[in-house]
Amino acid sequence: MVLPVVVVLAVLVGYPLGRGLYLSFTDADEANIGRVIGDFHVPATYRFVGLDNYWNILSGKEGSFYPRLGWTVVWTASCVLLHYSIGLGLAMLLNRPMRGRSLYRVLLILPWAVPAFVAAFAWKLMYNTQNGVINAVLAKVGVGAVDWLGDPFVQKLSVIAVNTWLGVPFMMVAILGGLQAIPRELHEAAEMDGASPWQRFRNVTLPGLRPVSGTVVLLGTIWTFNMFPIIYLVIGQAGGTKSEILVTYAYRLAFQGVRDYAGSASYGIVILSLLLVFSVFHRRMLSRQEGSL
Amino acid sequence: MRRGISAAALAGVLALAATACGGDGGSDSDSSGKKAAEDPKGVSGTVTYWDTSNEAEGPTYDKLVKRFEAAYPKIDVKRVPVSFDAAEQKFKTAAQSGKGAPDVVRTDVGWSAGFANLGYLQPLDGTPALDGKEDFLGGPMATAKFKGETVGVPQVTDTLGLLYNKAVLKKAGIAEPPRTWEEFTEAAKTIKKKTGVAGTQLNPEGYFSLPFVYGEGGDMLDVKGKRITVDSPAAAKGVRTAVDMVKSGVSLKPATTDGYVAMQTAFKDGKVAMVVNGPWSVTDDYAGSAFKDKANLGIANIPAGSTGKAAAPIGGHNYSVYRGSKNKDASYLFIKYMASAKSQELTAKEINTLPTRESAYTAEVTADPAKKAFREALSIARSRPVIPGVGDLFVAYDQHYTQILRGDTSAGAGLNALSEEWHDKLLKDYRTD
């Protein structure tokens, strides 16, 4: 009965992955890949180049890998940190009994329901230097216009803000679930023992959340690391080369100019490997913590 | 059992790989267009046409399509509006896989050579599509040729000119539009002082830097000498003229995202007095609040650089037939109709396009001041290098020019980096010195 699973995995995961891996060992691009167009036949002339592509990327010869990796890591870390801390804060607020609690929950989940590209375009309009609402508000309070999407540094802050807005609801809901799973008695017992709110938070809430946190942080990291639409759509192409993350760069390789299939595939495999390594370490760390409890 | 499973899985993967690799045999239709030439009324089929014209232009092309269908009842045309920005990649994706590609595509003149080099375009020599080809203007026709074959039929041509708000210039006491970039800068300063309207807003796309580069006698490439010249002192001097405009506030800060839209919106709302733009923008200008009175839009030739010479690049669009099309005969007839002098005259009158045929410049067309002005601007325009991938050059050009205009890097260093990038990625056999 494993057969269907194996077939589905092979078709959905194995073949594309294998094909990508294969391409990353060649110098295939749009011009030398074989094609049949009407009466026009071109045989494939791409060659096997072994590890050349990986060597170019990892040795820094290709030039853009390490700076981009640096920014991708900063981007991922700051987004996930903000997601988690804001999500936790909101979840704590909503976990208290109050009137209209379910309404607030629905409202706070809204951004999560907005498709990423819609969010990207909405924010892009708000960031517009001349006609955007943010600069209009700033002008009202007497602050000069900020070039939100122009300056490379401000650009980075801007996309982090968009992605934070987009990712917090998921964290909030997940953590809320985790909070509700912590037995009330634990808090009550701690209170009886005279623990301050901070002590209760540190010693009861956070440890109780650990299983949920571990999973959502791992998921959030992978998502954010590969968060293509926000970077690509909000910053655009011409001005945003310094704020590109690894996936948007890989996309550019594959879909701009004479398409570099091999280069893009190698980038894809490198990204996949980075995330795999991260996942393994993350899991290890979690299980060690669990063991120490 | 284990082995059985993995064998089955392997077989599945192999089967999949086999179907993915086996392309289809392509079309059997005779591509010479004999049938279309001898018996046009007998040709039937469906022509899918990817049209990259903008929304304001759409209704006119719809009208032409309807007229064509009325003339050839057996041919059905599907006009699919495709956004200009996405069309190049979209067509490449479809053309390479052979799935979902259109029969006829409107391509930017900068894409033609690249598409043809990859084998995506049907040579059109001797087919009805090129009907009356002596009539086409030389500049546009040159963009449709690749390695001795004609792969496109020029549909519209264009170049850049200086568009200005007459009322604002008058208010600032400027009688004549500036003729050099120096005068342009002075005029912009006067306008800002006297009327409060910004002088200009530059568009940070590489294409829009060419008038500055040409004005100093520079160019992107020396194709004959196989040299990259975009970082030559002359070119850098031209780009520096543009940078100075941003630095001194003559130009509003160029918008790094959607720079063109920002420029166009500011101009048609009357927030800037002068812009460098092409004839395609005129219809859109008339829709803006500043040009409700069409006579308020002034059009002059592009200003000259310090060499005293002015030049702007030739742009425009061609009709091309996809090489894998199964409806080639119908496609030829369709292009013949769409690129005819009569059709071009209609689009010129309705949506202000510049015809590519000499005979389409009728008295009625040139009576319009905008068309007359751009027809004149064409006489000092020059074509960009016709090499495969000239469109790709602009991807990197846009990025570097944007950074230069923003002041992130100097004109010299930025153009140097651009030249290196072109050499490393696209023009390996060119010299960079």
PDB file of C-alpha atoms in Angstrom, chain A residues 113-249:
ATOM      1  CA  ALA A 113      -6.293  36.047   3.967  1.00  0.00           C
ATOM      2  CA  VAL A 114      -5.014  38.687   1.545  1.00  0.00           C
ATOM      3  CA  PRO A 115      -3.055  37.129  -1.327  1.00  0.00           C
ATOM      4  CA  ALA A 116       0.601  38.136  -1.164  1.00  0.00           C
ATOM      5  CA  PHE A 117       0.558  39.870  -4.541  1.00  0.00           C
ATOM      6  CA  VAL A 118      -2.460  41.979  -3.598  1.00  0.00           C
ATOM      7  CA  ALA A 119      -0.712  42.979  -0.404  1.00  0.00           C
ATOM      8  CA  ALA A 120       2.432  43.777  -2.354  1.00  0.00           C
ATOM      9  CA  PHE A 121       0.640  46.103  -4.751  1.00  0.00           C
ATOM     10  CA  ALA A 122      -1.391  47.755  -2.012  1.00  0.00           C
ATOM     11  CA  TRP A 123       1.762  48.533  -0.043  1.00  0.00           C
ATOM     12  CA  LYS A 124       3.552  49.660  -3.161  1.00  0.00           C
ATOM     13  CA  LEU A 125       0.854  52.266  -3.705  1.00  0.00           C
ATOM     14  CA  MET A 126       1.045  53.374  -0.079  1.00  0.00           C
ATOM     15  CA  TYR A 127       4.828  53.706  -0.325  1.00  0.00           C
ATOM     16  CA  ASN A 128       4.687  55.772  -3.516  1.00  0.00           C
ATOM     17  CA  THR A 129       6.943  58.775  -3.007  1.00  0.00           C
ATOM     18  CA  GLN A 130       4.738  61.372  -4.659  1.00  0.00           C
ATOM     19  CA  ASN A 131       1.218  60.058  -4.354  1.00  0.00           C
ATOM     20  CA  GLY A 132       1.416  57.492  -1.559  1.00  0.00           C
ATOM     21  CA  VAL A 133      -0.687  57.771   1.589  1.00  0.00           C
ATOM     22  CA  ILE A 134       2.252  57.286   3.954  1.00  0.00           C
ATOM     23  CA  ASN A 135       4.112  60.305   2.637  1.00  0.00           C
ATOM     24  CA  ALA A 136       0.864  62.268   2.592  1.00  0.00           C
ATOM     25  CA  VAL A 137       0.421  61.565   6.300  1.00  0.00           C
ATOM     26  CA  LEU A 138       4.064  62.415   6.969  1.00  0.00           C
ATOM     27  CA  ALA A 139       3.597  65.703   5.123  1.00  0.00           C
ATOM     28  CA  LYS A 140       0.569  66.521   7.314  1.00  0.00           C
ATOM     29  CA  VAL A 141       2.637  66.178  10.453  1.00  0.00           C
ATOM     30  CA  GLY A 142       5.419  68.202   8.873  1.00  0.00           C
ATOM     31  CA  VAL A 143       7.918  65.476   8.065  1.00  0.00           C
ATOM     32  CA  GLY A 144       9.461  65.490   4.616  1.00  0.00           C
ATOM     33  CA  ALA A 145       8.777  62.803   2.035  1.00  0.00           C
ATOM     34  CA  VAL A 146      10.688  59.559   2.471  1.00  0.00           C
ATOM     35  CA  ASP A 147      11.863  57.672  -0.591  1.00  0.00           C
ATOM     36  CA  TRP A 148      10.476  54.370   0.669  1.00  0.00           C
ATOM     37  CA  LEU A 149      11.246  52.238  -2.351  1.00  0.00           C
ATOM     38  CA  GLY A 150      14.239  54.097  -3.720  1.00  0.00           C
ATOM     39  CA  ASP A 151      17.059  54.179  -1.216  1.00  0.00           C
ATOM     40  CA  PRO A 152      18.523  50.673  -0.818  1.00  0.00           C
ATOM     41  CA  PHE A 153      18.486  50.830   2.990  1.00  0.00           C
ATOM     42  CA  VAL A 154      14.967  52.240   3.335  1.00  0.00           C
ATOM     43  CA  GLN A 155      13.882  49.767   0.665  1.00  0.00           C
ATOM     44  CA  LYS A 156      14.936  46.943   2.941  1.00  0.00           C
ATOM     45  CA  LEU A 157      13.057  48.392   5.917  1.00  0.00           C
ATOM     46  CA  SER A 158       9.994  48.788   3.717  1.00  0.00           C
ATOM     47  CA  VAL A 159       9.864  45.188   2.565  1.00  0.00           C
ATOM     48  CA  ILE A 160      10.484  43.919   6.083  1.00  0.00           C
ATOM     49  CA  ALA A 161       7.499  45.977   7.224  1.00  0.00           C
ATOM     50  CA  VAL A 162       5.268  44.524   4.513  1.00  0.00           C
ATOM     51  CA  ASN A 163       6.300  40.986   5.240  1.00  0.00           C
ATOM     52  CA  THR A 164       5.832  41.484   8.962  1.00  0.00           C
ATOM     53  CA  TRP A 165       2.321  42.761   8.379  1.00  0.00           C
ATOM     54  CA  LEU A 166       1.657  39.727   6.232  1.00  0.00           C
ATOM     55  CA  GLY A 167       3.128  37.090   8.525  1.00  0.00           C
ATOM     56  CA  VAL A 168       2.035  38.152  12.011  1.00  0.00           C
ATOM     57  CA  PRO A 169      -1.542  36.803  11.808  1.00  0.00           C
ATOM     58  CA  PHE A 170      -0.394  33.266  11.184  1.00  0.00           C
ATOM     59  CA  MET A 171       1.995  33.408  14.132  1.00  0.00           C
ATOM     60  CA  MET A 172      -0.703  34.916  16.279  1.00  0.00           C
ATOM     61  CA  VAL A 173      -3.214  32.194  15.537  1.00  0.00           C
ATOM     62  CA  ALA A 174      -0.686  29.432  15.971  1.00  0.00           C
ATOM     63  CA  ILE A 175       0.550  30.817  19.284  1.00  0.00           C
ATOM     64  CA  LEU A 176      -2.989  31.447  20.463  1.00  0.00           C
ATOM     65  CA  GLY A 177      -3.661  27.764  19.937  1.00  0.00           C
ATOM     66  CA  GLY A 178      -0.523  26.966  21.903  1.00  0.00           C
ATOM     67  CA  LEU A 179      -1.530  29.288  24.748  1.00  0.00           C
ATOM     68  CA  GLN A 180      -4.907  27.669  25.068  1.00  0.00           C
ATOM     69  CA  ALA A 181      -3.264  24.284  25.315  1.00  0.00           C
ATOM     70  CA  ILE A 182      -1.375  25.309  28.477  1.00  0.00           C
ATOM     71  CA  PRO A 183      -3.357  24.005  31.437  1.00  0.00           C
ATOM     72  CA  ARG A 184      -4.846  26.795  33.533  1.00  0.00           C
ATOM     73  CA  GLU A 185      -3.824  24.980  36.672  1.00  0.00           C
ATOM     74  CA  LEU A 186      -0.174  25.617  35.974  1.00  0.00           C
ATOM     75  CA  HIS A 187      -0.729  29.382  35.991  1.00  0.00           C
ATOM     76  CA  GLU A 188      -2.918  29.184  39.048  1.00  0.00           C
ATOM     77  CA  ALA A 189      -0.379  27.108  40.915  1.00  0.00           C
ATOM     78  CA  ALA A 190       2.378  29.554  39.992  1.00  0.00           C
ATOM     79  CA  GLU A 191       0.254  32.441  41.157  1.00  0.00           C
ATOM     80  CA  MET A 192      -0.376  30.666  44.478  1.00  0.00           C
ATOM     81  CA  ASP A 193       3.367  30.273  44.885  1.00  0.00           C
ATOM     82  CA  GLY A 194       3.703  34.042  44.530  1.00  0.00           C
ATOM     83  CA  ALA A 195       5.257  34.203  41.044  1.00  0.00           C
ATOM     84  CA  SER A 196       5.160  37.642  39.421  1.00  0.00           C
ATOM     85  CA  PRO A 197       3.511  37.994  35.973  1.00  0.00           C
ATOM     86  CA  TRP A 198       6.942  38.127  34.362  1.00  0.00           C
ATOM     87  CA  GLN A 199       8.049  34.992  36.190  1.00  0.00           C
ATOM     88  CA  ARG A 200       4.866  33.234  35.168  1.00  0.00           C
ATOM     89  CA  PHE A 201       5.431  34.251  31.556  1.00  0.00           C
ATOM     90  CA  ARG A 202       9.048  33.080  31.580  1.00  0.00           C
ATOM     91  CA  ASN A 203       8.590  29.866  33.489  1.00  0.00           C
ATOM     92  CA  VAL A 204       5.118  28.727  32.524  1.00  0.00           C
ATOM     93  CA  THR A 205       4.000  30.333  29.270  1.00  0.00           C
ATOM     94  CA  LEU A 206       7.182  30.179  27.228  1.00  0.00           C
ATOM     95  CA  PRO A 207       8.063  26.560  28.060  1.00  0.00           C
ATOM     96  CA  GLY A 208       4.459  25.598  27.420  1.00  0.00           C
ATOM     97  CA  LEU A 209       4.627  27.190  24.005  1.00  0.00           C
ATOM     98  CA  ARG A 210       7.843  25.474  23.002  1.00  0.00           C
ATOM     99  CA  PRO A 211       6.382  22.725  20.790  1.00  0.00           C
ATOM    100  CA  VAL A 212       4.291  25.226  18.854  1.00  0.00           C
ATOM    101  CA  SER A 213       7.071  27.796  18.677  1.00  0.00           C
ATOM    102  CA  GLY A 214       9.560  25.333  17.316  1.00  0.00           C
ATOM    103  CA  THR A 215       7.309  24.399  14.428  1.00  0.00           C
ATOM    104  CA  VAL A 216       6.149  27.887  13.514  1.00  0.00           C
ATOM    105  CA  VAL A 217       9.649  29.321  13.657  1.00  0.00           C
ATOM    106  CA  LEU A 218      10.891  26.591  11.348  1.00  0.00           C
ATOM    107  CA  LEU A 219       7.997  27.149   8.946  1.00  0.00           C
ATOM    108  CA  GLY A 220       8.352  30.915   9.120  1.00  0.00           C
ATOM    109  CA  THR A 221      12.051  30.708   8.384  1.00  0.00           C
ATOM    110  CA  ILE A 222      11.552  28.584   5.310  1.00  0.00           C
ATOM    111  CA  TRP A 223       8.717  30.744   4.032  1.00  0.00           C
ATOM    112  CA  THR A 224      10.517  33.999   4.623  1.00  0.00           C
ATOM    113  CA  PHE A 225      13.778  32.747   3.169  1.00  0.00           C
ATOM    114  CA  ASN A 226      11.874  31.997  -0.031  1.00  0.00           C
ATOM    115  CA  MET A 227       9.390  34.884   0.161  1.00  0.00           C
ATOM    116  CA  PHE A 228       9.451  35.745  -3.500  1.00  0.00           C
ATOM    117  CA  PRO A 229       6.404  37.975  -4.180  1.00  0.00           C
ATOM    118  CA  ILE A 230       7.037  40.645  -1.570  1.00  0.00           C
ATOM    119  CA  ILE A 231      10.590  41.411  -2.616  1.00  0.00           C
ATOM    120  CA  TYR A 232       9.941  40.987  -6.308  1.00  0.00           C
ATOM    121  CA  LEU A 233       6.712  42.929  -6.543  1.00  0.00           C
ATOM    122  CA  VAL A 234       7.198  45.677  -3.989  1.00  0.00           C
ATOM    123  CA  ILE A 235      10.676  46.792  -4.985  1.00  0.00           C
ATOM    124  CA  GLY A 236      10.470  46.022  -8.664  1.00  0.00           C
ATOM    125  CA  GLN A 237      13.393  45.193 -10.840  1.00  0.00           C
ATOM    126  CA  ALA A 238      15.427  48.140 -11.991  1.00  0.00           C
ATOM    127  CA  GLY A 239      16.151  49.773  -8.663  1.00  0.00           C
ATOM    128  CA  GLY A 240      16.118  46.743  -6.442  1.00  0.00           C
ATOM    129  CA  THR A 241      19.211  44.733  -7.240  1.00  0.00           C
ATOM    130  CA  LYS A 242      20.717  45.448  -3.857  1.00  0.00           C
ATOM    131  CA  SER A 243      17.632  44.292  -2.005  1.00  0.00           C
ATOM    132  CA  GLU A 244      17.189  41.049  -3.868  1.00  0.00           C
ATOM    133  CA  ILE A 245      17.178  37.830  -1.895  1.00  0.00           C
ATOM    134  CA  LEU A 246      18.519  34.555  -3.226  1.00  0.00           C
ATOM    135  CA  VAL A 247      15.242  33.314  -4.728  1.00  0.00           C
ATOM    136  CA  THR A 248      14.455  36.504  -6.586  1.00  0.00           C
ATOM    137  CA  TYR A 249      17.956  36.442  -8.004  1.00  0.00           C
TER     138      TYR A 249
END
